[in-house]
mmCIF file of C-alpha atoms in Angstrom:
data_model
loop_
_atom_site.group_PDB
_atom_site.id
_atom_site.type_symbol
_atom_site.label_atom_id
_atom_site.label_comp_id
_atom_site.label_asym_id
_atom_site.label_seq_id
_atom_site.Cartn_x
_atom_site.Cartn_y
_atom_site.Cartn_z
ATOM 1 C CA UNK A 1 104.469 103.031 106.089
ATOM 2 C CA UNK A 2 104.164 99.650 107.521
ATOM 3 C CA UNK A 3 100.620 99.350 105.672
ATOM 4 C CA UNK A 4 101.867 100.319 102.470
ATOM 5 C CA UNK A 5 104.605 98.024 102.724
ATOM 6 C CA UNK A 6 102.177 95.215 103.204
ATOM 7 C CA UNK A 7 100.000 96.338 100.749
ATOM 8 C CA UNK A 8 102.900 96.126 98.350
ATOM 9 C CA UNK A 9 103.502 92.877 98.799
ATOM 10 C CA UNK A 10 105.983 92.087 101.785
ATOM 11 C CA UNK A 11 103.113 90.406 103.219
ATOM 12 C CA UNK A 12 103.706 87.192 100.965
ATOM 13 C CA UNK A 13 107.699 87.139 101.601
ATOM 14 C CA UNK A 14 106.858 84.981 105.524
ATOM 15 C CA UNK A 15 104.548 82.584 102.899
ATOM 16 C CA UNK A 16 107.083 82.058 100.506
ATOM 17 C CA UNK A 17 109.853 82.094 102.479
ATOM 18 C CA UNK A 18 109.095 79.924 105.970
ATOM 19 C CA UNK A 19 112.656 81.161 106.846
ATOM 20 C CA UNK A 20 112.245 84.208 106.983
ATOM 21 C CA UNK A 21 109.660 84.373 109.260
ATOM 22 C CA UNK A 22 111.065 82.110 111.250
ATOM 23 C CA UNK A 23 114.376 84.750 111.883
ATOM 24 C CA UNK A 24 111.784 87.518 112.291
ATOM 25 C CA UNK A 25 109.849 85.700 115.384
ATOM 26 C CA UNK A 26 113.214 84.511 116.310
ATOM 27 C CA UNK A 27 114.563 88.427 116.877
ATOM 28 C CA UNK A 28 111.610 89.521 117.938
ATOM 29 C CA UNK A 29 111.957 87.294 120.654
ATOM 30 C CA UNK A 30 115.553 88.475 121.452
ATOM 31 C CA UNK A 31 114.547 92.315 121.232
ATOM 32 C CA UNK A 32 111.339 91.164 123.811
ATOM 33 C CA UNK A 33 114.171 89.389 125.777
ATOM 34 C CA UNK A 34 116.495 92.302 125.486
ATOM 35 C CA UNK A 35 113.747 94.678 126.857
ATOM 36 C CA UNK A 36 112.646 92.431 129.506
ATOM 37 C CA UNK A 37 116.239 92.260 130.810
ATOM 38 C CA UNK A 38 116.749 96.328 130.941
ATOM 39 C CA UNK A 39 113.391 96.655 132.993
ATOM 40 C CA UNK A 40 114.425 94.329 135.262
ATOM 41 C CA UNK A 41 117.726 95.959 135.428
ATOM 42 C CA UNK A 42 115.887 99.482 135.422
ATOM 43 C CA UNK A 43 113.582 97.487 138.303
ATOM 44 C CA UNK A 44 116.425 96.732 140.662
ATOM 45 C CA UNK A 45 118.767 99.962 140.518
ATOM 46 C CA UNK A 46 115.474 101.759 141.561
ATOM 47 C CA UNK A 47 114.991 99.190 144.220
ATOM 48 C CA UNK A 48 118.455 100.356 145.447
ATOM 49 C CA UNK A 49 117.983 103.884 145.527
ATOM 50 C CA UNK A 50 114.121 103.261 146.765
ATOM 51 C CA UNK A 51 115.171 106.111 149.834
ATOM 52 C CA UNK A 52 116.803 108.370 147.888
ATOM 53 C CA UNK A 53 114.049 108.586 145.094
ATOM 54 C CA UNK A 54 111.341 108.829 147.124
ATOM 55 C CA UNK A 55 113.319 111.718 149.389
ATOM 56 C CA UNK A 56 113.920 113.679 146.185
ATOM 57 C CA UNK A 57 111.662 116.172 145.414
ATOM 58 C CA UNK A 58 110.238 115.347 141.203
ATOM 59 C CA UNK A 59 111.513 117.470 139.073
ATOM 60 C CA UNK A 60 110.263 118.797 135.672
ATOM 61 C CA UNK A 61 112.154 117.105 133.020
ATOM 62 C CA UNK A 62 112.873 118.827 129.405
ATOM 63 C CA UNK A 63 113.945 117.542 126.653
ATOM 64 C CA UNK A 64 116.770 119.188 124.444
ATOM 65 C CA UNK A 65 115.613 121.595 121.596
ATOM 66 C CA UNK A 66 117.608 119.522 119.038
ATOM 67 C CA UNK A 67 115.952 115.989 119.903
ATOM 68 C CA UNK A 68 113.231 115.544 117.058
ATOM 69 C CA UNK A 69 110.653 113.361 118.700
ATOM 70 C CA UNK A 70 108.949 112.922 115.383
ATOM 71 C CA UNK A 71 112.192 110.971 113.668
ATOM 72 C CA UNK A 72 113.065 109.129 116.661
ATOM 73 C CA UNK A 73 109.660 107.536 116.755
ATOM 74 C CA UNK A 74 109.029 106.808 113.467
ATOM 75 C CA UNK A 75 112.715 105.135 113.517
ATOM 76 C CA UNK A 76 111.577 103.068 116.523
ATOM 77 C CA UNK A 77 108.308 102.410 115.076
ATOM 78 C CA UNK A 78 109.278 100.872 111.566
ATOM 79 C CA UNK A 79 111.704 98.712 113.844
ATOM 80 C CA UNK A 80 109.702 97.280 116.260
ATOM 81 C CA UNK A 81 109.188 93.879 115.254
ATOM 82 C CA UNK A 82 105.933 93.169 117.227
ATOM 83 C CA UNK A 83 104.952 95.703 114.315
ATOM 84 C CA UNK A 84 106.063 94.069 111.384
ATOM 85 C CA UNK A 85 104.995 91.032 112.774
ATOM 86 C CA UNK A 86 101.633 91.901 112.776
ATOM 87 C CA UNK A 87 101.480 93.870 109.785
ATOM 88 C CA UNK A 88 103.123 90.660 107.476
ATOM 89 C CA UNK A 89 101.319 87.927 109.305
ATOM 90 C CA UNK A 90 98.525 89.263 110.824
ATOM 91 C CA UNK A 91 96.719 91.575 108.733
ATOM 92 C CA UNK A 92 97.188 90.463 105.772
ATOM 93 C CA UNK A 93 94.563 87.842 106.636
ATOM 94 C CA UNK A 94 92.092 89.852 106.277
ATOM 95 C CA UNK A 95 92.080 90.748 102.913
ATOM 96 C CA UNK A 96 90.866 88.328 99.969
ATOM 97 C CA UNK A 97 93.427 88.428 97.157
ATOM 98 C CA UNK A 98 90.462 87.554 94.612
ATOM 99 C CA UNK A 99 88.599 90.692 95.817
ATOM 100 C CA UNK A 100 88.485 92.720 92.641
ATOM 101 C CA UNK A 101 89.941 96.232 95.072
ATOM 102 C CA UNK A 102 91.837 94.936 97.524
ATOM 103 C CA UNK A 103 93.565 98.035 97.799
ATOM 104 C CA UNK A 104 90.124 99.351 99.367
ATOM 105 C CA UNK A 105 89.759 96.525 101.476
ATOM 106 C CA UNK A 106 93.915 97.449 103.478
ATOM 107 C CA UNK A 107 92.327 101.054 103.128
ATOM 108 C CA UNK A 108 89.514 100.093 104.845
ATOM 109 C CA UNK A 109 91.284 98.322 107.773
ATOM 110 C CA UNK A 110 94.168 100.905 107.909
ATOM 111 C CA UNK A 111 91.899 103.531 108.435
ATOM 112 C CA UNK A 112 90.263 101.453 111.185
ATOM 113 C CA UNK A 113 93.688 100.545 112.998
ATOM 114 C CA UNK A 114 94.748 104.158 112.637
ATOM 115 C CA UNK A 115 91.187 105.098 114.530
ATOM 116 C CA UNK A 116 91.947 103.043 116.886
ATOM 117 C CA UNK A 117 95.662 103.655 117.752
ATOM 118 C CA UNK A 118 94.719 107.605 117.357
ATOM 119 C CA UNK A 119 92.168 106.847 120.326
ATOM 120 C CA UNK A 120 94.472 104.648 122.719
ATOM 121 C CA UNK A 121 97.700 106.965 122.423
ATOM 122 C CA UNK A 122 95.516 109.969 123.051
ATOM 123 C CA UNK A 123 94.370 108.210 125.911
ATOM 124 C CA UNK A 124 97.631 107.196 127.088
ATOM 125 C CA UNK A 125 98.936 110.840 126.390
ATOM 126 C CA UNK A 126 96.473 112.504 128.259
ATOM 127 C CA UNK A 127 96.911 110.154 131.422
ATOM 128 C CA UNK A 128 100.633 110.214 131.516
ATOM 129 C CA UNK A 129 100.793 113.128 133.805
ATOM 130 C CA UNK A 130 98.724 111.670 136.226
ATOM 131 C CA UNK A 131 100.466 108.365 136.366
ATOM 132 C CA UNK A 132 103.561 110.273 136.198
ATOM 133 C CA UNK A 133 102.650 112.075 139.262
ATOM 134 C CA UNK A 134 101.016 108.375 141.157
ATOM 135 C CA UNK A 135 104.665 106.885 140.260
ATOM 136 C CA UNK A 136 106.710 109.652 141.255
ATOM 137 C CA UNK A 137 105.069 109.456 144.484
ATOM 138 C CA UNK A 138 105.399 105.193 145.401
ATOM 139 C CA UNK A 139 109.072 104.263 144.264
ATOM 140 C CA UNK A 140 107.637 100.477 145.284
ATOM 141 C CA UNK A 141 105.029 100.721 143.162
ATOM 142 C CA UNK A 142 107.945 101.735 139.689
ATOM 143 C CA UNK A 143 109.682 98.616 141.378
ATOM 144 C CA UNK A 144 106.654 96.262 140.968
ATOM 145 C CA UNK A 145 105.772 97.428 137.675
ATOM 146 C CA UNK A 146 108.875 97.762 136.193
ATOM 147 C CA UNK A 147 110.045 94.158 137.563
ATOM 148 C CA UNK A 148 106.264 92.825 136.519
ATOM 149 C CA UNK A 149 106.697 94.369 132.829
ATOM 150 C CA UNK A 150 109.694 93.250 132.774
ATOM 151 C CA UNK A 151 109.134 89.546 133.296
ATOM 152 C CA UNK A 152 106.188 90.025 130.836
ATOM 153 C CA UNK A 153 108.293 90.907 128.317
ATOM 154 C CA UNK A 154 110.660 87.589 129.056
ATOM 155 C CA UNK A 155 107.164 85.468 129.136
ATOM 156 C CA UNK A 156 106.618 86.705 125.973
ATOM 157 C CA UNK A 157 109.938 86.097 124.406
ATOM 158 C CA UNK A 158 109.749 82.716 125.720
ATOM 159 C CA UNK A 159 106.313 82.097 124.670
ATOM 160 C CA UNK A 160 107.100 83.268 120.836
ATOM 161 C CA UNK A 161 110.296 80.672 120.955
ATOM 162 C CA UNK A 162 108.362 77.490 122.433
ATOM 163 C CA UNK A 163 105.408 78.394 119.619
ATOM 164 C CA UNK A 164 108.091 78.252 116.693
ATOM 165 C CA UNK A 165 109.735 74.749 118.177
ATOM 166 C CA UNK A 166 105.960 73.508 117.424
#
């Protein structure tokens, strides 16, 4: 959907409209920042209840039937501004307007992004029950990672600010 959009045209709005783009780093930033803050958050309570979690025997979790997975991603997927971002500033690039099928040319690399984001959620689907297992086993180690991705996050957030002050 985000391609399409692009393709359409929303891909000239940051161009014509400095502004605009501007807000959209500018929240993208906060979101980052907002995320960044909840891991850390998420980092420390586990900290606190490091002897109880790692006590606790894991436990299969499942979902409720009436959660659809499918809607709720899609949702968080057509909001996430890293997304946008890319798809409005980044990809457009690639494409030469004077090209007499442009349309082939976003077909072209959509097919190629979708390859590659097919390949690296597989990937990340496949190993989640193994890491699930390594980090239901080491509360330190959800600590560390959760505090590390966490100030990631903030990094980033910071780094997108400082870049539109320049």
């Amino acid at each position: 959907i985000l391609i399409l959009v692009t393709v359409l045209g929303m891909g000239s709005l940051p161009k014509l409209y400095p502004v605009l783009f501007t807000a959209i780093k500018l929240l993208g930033g906060l979101y980052l920042c907002y995320l960044g803050i909840k891991l850390l958050i998420s980092g420390y309570q586990t900290f606190r209840h490091k002897a109880q979690i790692a006590d606790a025997k894991p436990k299969l979790i499942t979902a409720p039937i009436s959660q659809n997975f499918f809607n709720r991603a899609l949702l968080l997927s057509l909001t996430n501004p890293k997304a946008i971002l890319f798809f409005l500033s980044f990809f457009v690039q690639f494409v030469e307007p004077t090209y007499p099928h442009p349309f082939l040319s976003f077909l072209v690399l959509a097919i190629i992004l979708q390859l590659i984001s097919f390949t690296y959620l597989s990937v990340m689907v496949f190993s989640g029950k193994n890491l699930s297992r390594i980090f239901s086993q080491s509360p330190t180690l959800i600590v560390i990672s959760t505090t590390f991705t966490g100030l990631l996050f903030i990094g980033f957030a910071i780094n997108l600010w400082l870049a539109q002050l320049s």
